[in-house]
CSV table of N, CA and C in Angstrom, one decimal:
chain,number,residue,atom,x,y,z
A,1,MET,N,62.8,281.9,-25.6
A,1,MET,CA,62.1,281.3,-26.7
A,1,MET,C,63.1,280.5,-27.5
A,2,PRO,N,62.8,279.2,-27.8
A,2,PRO,CA,63.7,278.4,-28.6
A,2,PRO,C,63.8,278.9,-30.0
A,3,LEU,N,65.0,278.8,-30.6
A,3,LEU,CA,65.2,279.2,-32.0
A,3,LEU,C,64.8,278.0,-32.9
A,4,THR,N,63.9,278.2,-33.8
A,4,THR,CA,63.4,277.2,-34.7
A,4,THR,C,63.8,277.5,-36.2
A,5,ALA,N,63.6,276.5,-37.1
A,5,ALA,CA,64.0,276.7,-38.4
A,5,ALA,C,63.2,277.8,-39.2
A,6,ASP,N,62.0,278.1,-38.7
A,6,ASP,CA,61.1,279.0,-39.4
A,6,ASP,C,61.5,280.5,-39.1
A,7,ARG,N,62.4,280.7,-38.2
A,7,ARG,CA,62.9,282.1,-37.8
A,7,ARG,C,64.0,282.5,-38.7
A,8,HIS,N,64.0,283.7,-39.3
A,8,HIS,CA,65.0,284.2,-40.1
A,8,HIS,C,66.0,285.1,-39.3
A,9,LEU,N,67.2,284.6,-39.1
A,9,LEU,CA,68.2,285.4,-38.4
A,9,LEU,C,68.9,286.3,-39.4
A,10,GLU,N,69.2,287.5,-38.9
A,10,GLU,CA,70.0,288.4,-39.7
A,10,GLU,C,71.0,289.2,-38.9
A,11,SER,N,72.1,289.7,-39.4
A,11,SER,CA,73.1,290.4,-38.7
A,11,SER,C,72.5,291.8,-38.3
A,12,LEU,N,73.1,292.4,-37.4
A,12,LEU,CA,72.7,293.8,-37.0
A,12,LEU,C,72.8,294.7,-38.2
A,13,ALA,N,73.9,294.6,-39.0
A,13,ALA,CA,74.1,295.5,-40.1
A,13,ALA,C,73.0,295.3,-41.1
A,14,THR,N,72.6,294.1,-41.4
A,14,THR,CA,71.5,293.8,-42.3
A,14,THR,C,70.2,294.3,-41.8
A,15,ALA,N,69.9,294.1,-40.6
A,15,ALA,CA,68.7,294.6,-40.0
A,15,ALA,C,68.6,296.1,-40.0
A,16,ALA,N,69.7,296.7,-39.7
A,16,ALA,CA,69.8,298.2,-39.7
A,16,ALA,C,69.6,298.7,-41.1
A,17,ARG,N,70.2,298.1,-42.1
A,17,ARG,CA,70.0,298.6,-43.5
A,17,ARG,C,68.5,298.4,-44.0
A,18,ARG,N,68.0,297.2,-43.6
A,18,ARG,CA,66.6,296.9,-44.0
A,18,ARG,C,65.6,297.8,-43.4
A,19,THR,N,65.8,298.2,-42.1
A,19,THR,CA,64.8,299.0,-41.5
A,19,THR,C,65.1,300.5,-41.4
A,20,GLY,N,66.3,300.9,-41.7
A,20,GLY,CA,66.7,302.3,-41.7
A,20,GLY,C,67.1,302.9,-40.4
A,21,VAL,N,67.3,302.0,-39.4
A,21,VAL,CA,67.8,302.5,-38.1
A,21,VAL,C,69.3,302.1,-38.0
A,22,SER,N,70.0,302.7,-37.1
A,22,SER,CA,71.4,302.4,-37.0
A,22,SER,C,71.7,301.1,-36.2
A,23,VAL,N,72.9,300.6,-36.4
A,23,VAL,CA,73.3,299.4,-35.6
A,23,VAL,C,73.4,299.8,-34.2
A,24,LYS,N,73.8,301.0,-33.9
A,24,LYS,CA,73.9,301.4,-32.5
A,24,LYS,C,72.5,301.4,-31.8
A,25,THR,N,71.5,301.8,-32.5
A,25,THR,CA,70.1,301.8,-32.0
A,25,THR,C,69.7,300.4,-31.7
A,26,LEU,N,70.0,299.4,-32.6
A,26,LEU,CA,69.7,298.0,-32.4
A,26,LEU,C,70.4,297.5,-31.2
A,27,ARG,N,71.7,297.9,-31.0
A,27,ARG,CA,72.4,297.4,-29.8
A,27,ARG,C,71.8,298.0,-28.5
A,28,ARG,N,71.4,299.2,-28.6
A,28,ARG,CA,70.7,299.8,-27.4
A,28,ARG,C,69.4,299.1,-27.1
A,29,ARG,N,68.7,298.7,-28.1
A,29,ARG,CA,67.4,298.0,-27.8
A,29,ARG,C,67.7,296.6,-27.2
A,30,ILE,N,68.8,296.0,-27.7
A,30,ILE,CA,69.2,294.7,-27.1
A,30,ILE,C,69.6,294.8,-25.7
A,31,ALA,N,70.4,295.9,-25.4
A,31,ALA,CA,70.9,296.1,-24.0
A,31,ALA,C,69.7,296.5,-23.1
A,32,ALA,N,68.7,297.1,-23.6
A,32,ALA,CA,67.5,297.5,-22.8
A,32,ALA,C,66.5,296.3,-22.6
A,33,GLY,N,66.8,295.2,-23.3
A,33,GLY,CA,65.9,294.1,-23.2
A,33,GLY,C,64.7,294.1,-24.1
A,34,GLU,N,64.7,295.1,-25.0
A,34,GLU,CA,63.6,295.3,-25.9
A,34,GLU,C,63.7,294.4,-27.2
A,35,LEU,N,64.9,293.9,-27.5
A,35,LEU,CA,65.1,293.1,-28.7
A,35,LEU,C,66.0,291.9,-28.2
A,36,CYS,N,65.5,290.7,-28.6
A,36,CYS,CA,66.2,289.5,-28.3
A,36,CYS,C,67.3,289.3,-29.3
A,37,ALA,N,68.5,288.9,-28.9
A,37,ALA,CA,69.6,288.6,-29.9
A,37,ALA,C,70.2,287.3,-29.5
A,38,TYR,N,70.9,286.7,-30.5
A,38,TYR,CA,71.6,285.4,-30.3
A,38,TYR,C,73.1,285.6,-30.7
A,39,ARG,N,73.9,285.0,-29.9
A,39,ARG,CA,75.4,285.2,-30.2
A,39,ARG,C,75.9,283.8,-30.5
A,40,SER,N,76.8,283.8,-31.5
A,40,SER,CA,77.6,282.6,-31.8
A,40,SER,C,79.0,283.1,-32.0
A,41,GLY,N,79.8,282.9,-31.0
A,41,GLY,CA,81.2,283.5,-31.0
A,41,GLY,C,81.1,285.0,-30.9
A,42,ARG,N,81.7,285.6,-31.9
A,42,ARG,CA,81.6,287.1,-32.0
A,42,ARG,C,80.4,287.6,-32.8
A,43,LEU,N,79.7,286.7,-33.5
A,43,LEU,CA,78.6,287.1,-34.3
A,43,LEU,C,77.3,287.3,-33.5
A,44,ILE,N,76.6,288.4,-33.7
A,44,ILE,CA,75.3,288.6,-33.1
A,44,ILE,C,74.3,288.6,-34.2
A,45,ARG,N,73.2,287.9,-33.9
A,45,ARG,CA,72.1,287.8,-34.9
A,45,ARG,C,70.8,288.1,-34.2
A,46,VAL,N,69.9,288.7,-34.9
A,46,VAL,CA,68.5,289.0,-34.4
A,46,VAL,C,67.5,288.4,-35.4
A,47,VAL,N,66.3,288.1,-34.8
A,47,VAL,CA,65.2,287.5,-35.7
A,47,VAL,C,64.6,288.7,-36.4
A,48,ALA,N,64.5,288.6,-37.7
A,48,ALA,CA,63.9,289.7,-38.5
A,48,ALA,C,62.5,290.1,-38.0
A,49,SER,N,61.7,289.2,-37.7
A,49,SER,CA,60.3,289.6,-37.3
A,49,SER,C,60.3,290.3,-35.9
A,50,ASP,N,61.3,290.0,-35.1
A,50,ASP,CA,61.5,290.7,-33.8
A,50,ASP,C,61.9,292.2,-34.0
A,51,VAL,N,62.8,292.4,-35.0
A,51,VAL,CA,63.2,293.7,-35.4
A,51,VAL,C,62.0,294.5,-35.9
A,52,ASP,N,61.2,293.8,-36.8
A,52,ASP,CA,60.0,294.5,-37.3
A,52,ASP,C,59.0,294.8,-36.3
A,53,ALA,N,58.9,294.0,-35.2
A,53,ALA,CA,58.0,294.3,-34.1
A,53,ALA,C,58.3,295.5,-33.3
A,54,LEU,N,59.5,296.0,-33.4
A,54,LEU,CA,59.9,297.2,-32.7
A,54,LEU,C,59.1,298.4,-33.2
A,55,PHE,N,58.7,298.3,-34.5
A,55,PHE,CA,57.9,299.4,-35.1
A,55,PHE,C,56.5,299.3,-34.9
A,56,VAL,N,55.8,300.4,-34.4
A,56,VAL,CA,54.4,300.3,-34.2
A,56,VAL,C,53.7,301.4,-35.0
A,57,ARG,N,52.6,301.2,-35.5
A,57,ARG,CA,51.9,302.1,-36.3
A,57,ARG,C,51.4,303.3,-35.5
A,58,ILE,N,51.5,304.4,-36.0
A,58,ILE,CA,51.0,305.6,-35.3
A,58,ILE,C,49.6,305.9,-35.7
A,59,PRO,N,48.7,305.9,-34.8
A,59,PRO,CA,47.3,306.1,-35.2
A,59,PRO,C,47.1,307.6,-35.7
A,60,THR,N,46.3,307.7,-36.8
A,60,THR,CA,45.9,309.0,-37.3
A,60,THR,C,44.4,309.1,-37.4
A,61,PHE,N,43.9,310.2,-37.7
A,61,PHE,CA,42.5,310.4,-37.8
A,61,PHE,C,41.9,309.4,-38.8
A,62,ARG,N,42.5,309.2,-39.9
A,62,ARG,CA,42.0,308.3,-41.0
A,62,ARG,C,42.0,306.9,-40.5
A,63,THR,N,43.1,306.5,-39.8
A,63,THR,CA,43.1,305.1,-39.4
A,63,THR,C,42.2,304.8,-38.3
A,64,MET,N,41.7,305.8,-37.6
A,64,MET,CA,40.8,305.6,-36.5
A,64,MET,C,39.3,305.7,-37.0
A,65,GLY,N,39.1,305.9,-38.3
A,65,GLY,CA,37.8,306.0,-38.9
A,65,GLY,C,37.1,307.3,-38.8
A,66,GLU,N,37.8,308.3,-38.4
A,66,GLU,CA,37.2,309.7,-38.4
A,66,GLU,C,37.6,310.5,-39.6
A,67,ALA,N,36.9,311.6,-39.8
A,67,ALA,CA,37.1,312.4,-40.9
A,67,ALA,C,38.5,313.1,-40.8
A,68,ALA,N,39.1,313.5,-41.9
A,68,ALA,CA,40.4,314.2,-41.9
A,68,ALA,C,40.3,315.5,-41.2
A,69,PRO,N,41.4,315.8,-40.5
A,69,PRO,CA,41.4,317.1,-39.7
A,69,PRO,C,41.3,318.3,-40.6
A,70,VAL,N,40.8,319.4,-40.1
A,70,VAL,CA,40.8,320.7,-40.8
A,70,VAL,C,42.2,321.2,-40.9
A,71,ARG,N,42.6,321.6,-42.1
A,71,ARG,CA,43.9,322.1,-42.4
A,71,ARG,C,44.1,323.5,-41.7
A,72,TRP,N,45.3,323.8,-41.4
A,72,TRP,CA,45.6,325.1,-40.7
A,72,TRP,C,45.1,326.2,-41.7
A,73,GLY,N,44.6,327.3,-41.1
A,73,GLY,CA,44.0,328.4,-41.9
A,73,GLY,C,42.6,328.1,-42.3
A,74,GLY,N,42.1,327.0,-41.9
A,74,GLY,CA,40.7,326.6,-42.3
A,74,GLY,C,39.7,327.2,-41.3
A,75,ALA,N,38.9,326.4,-40.7
A,75,ALA,CA,37.9,326.9,-39.8
A,75,ALA,C,38.6,327.5,-38.5
A,76,ARG,N,38.1,328.6,-38.0
A,76,ARG,CA,38.8,329.2,-36.9
A,76,ARG,C,37.9,328.9,-35.6
A,77,HIS,N,38.7,328.8,-34.5
A,77,HIS,CA,38.0,328.7,-33.3
A,77,HIS,C,37.3,330.0,-32.9
A,78,PRO,N,36.2,330.0,-32.3
A,78,PRO,CA,35.5,331.2,-31.8
A,78,PRO,C,36.3,331.9,-30.7
A,79,SER,N,36.5,333.2,-30.8
A,79,SER,CA,37.3,333.9,-29.8
A,79,SER,C,36.5,334.0,-28.6
A,80,ALA,N,37.2,334.0,-27.4
A,80,ALA,CA,36.6,334.0,-26.1
A,80,ALA,C,36.2,335.4,-25.7
């Protein structure tokens, strides 16, 4: 994918601080091919939106449009 002016590049350290993951984790994702990176000499940069795309929302009952689950200690299952 060509690099264009509308893409915001950031260092691994900046991306790690911004997202709360370690630089080592970002390097692992790059090595696994899950995150695209760009090198200029010794500098490695990643596209901020690509780093954000690594995170996926975990579906919950409320996000799926269902009622909230019964809390522990609430309704009991009938015994067999």
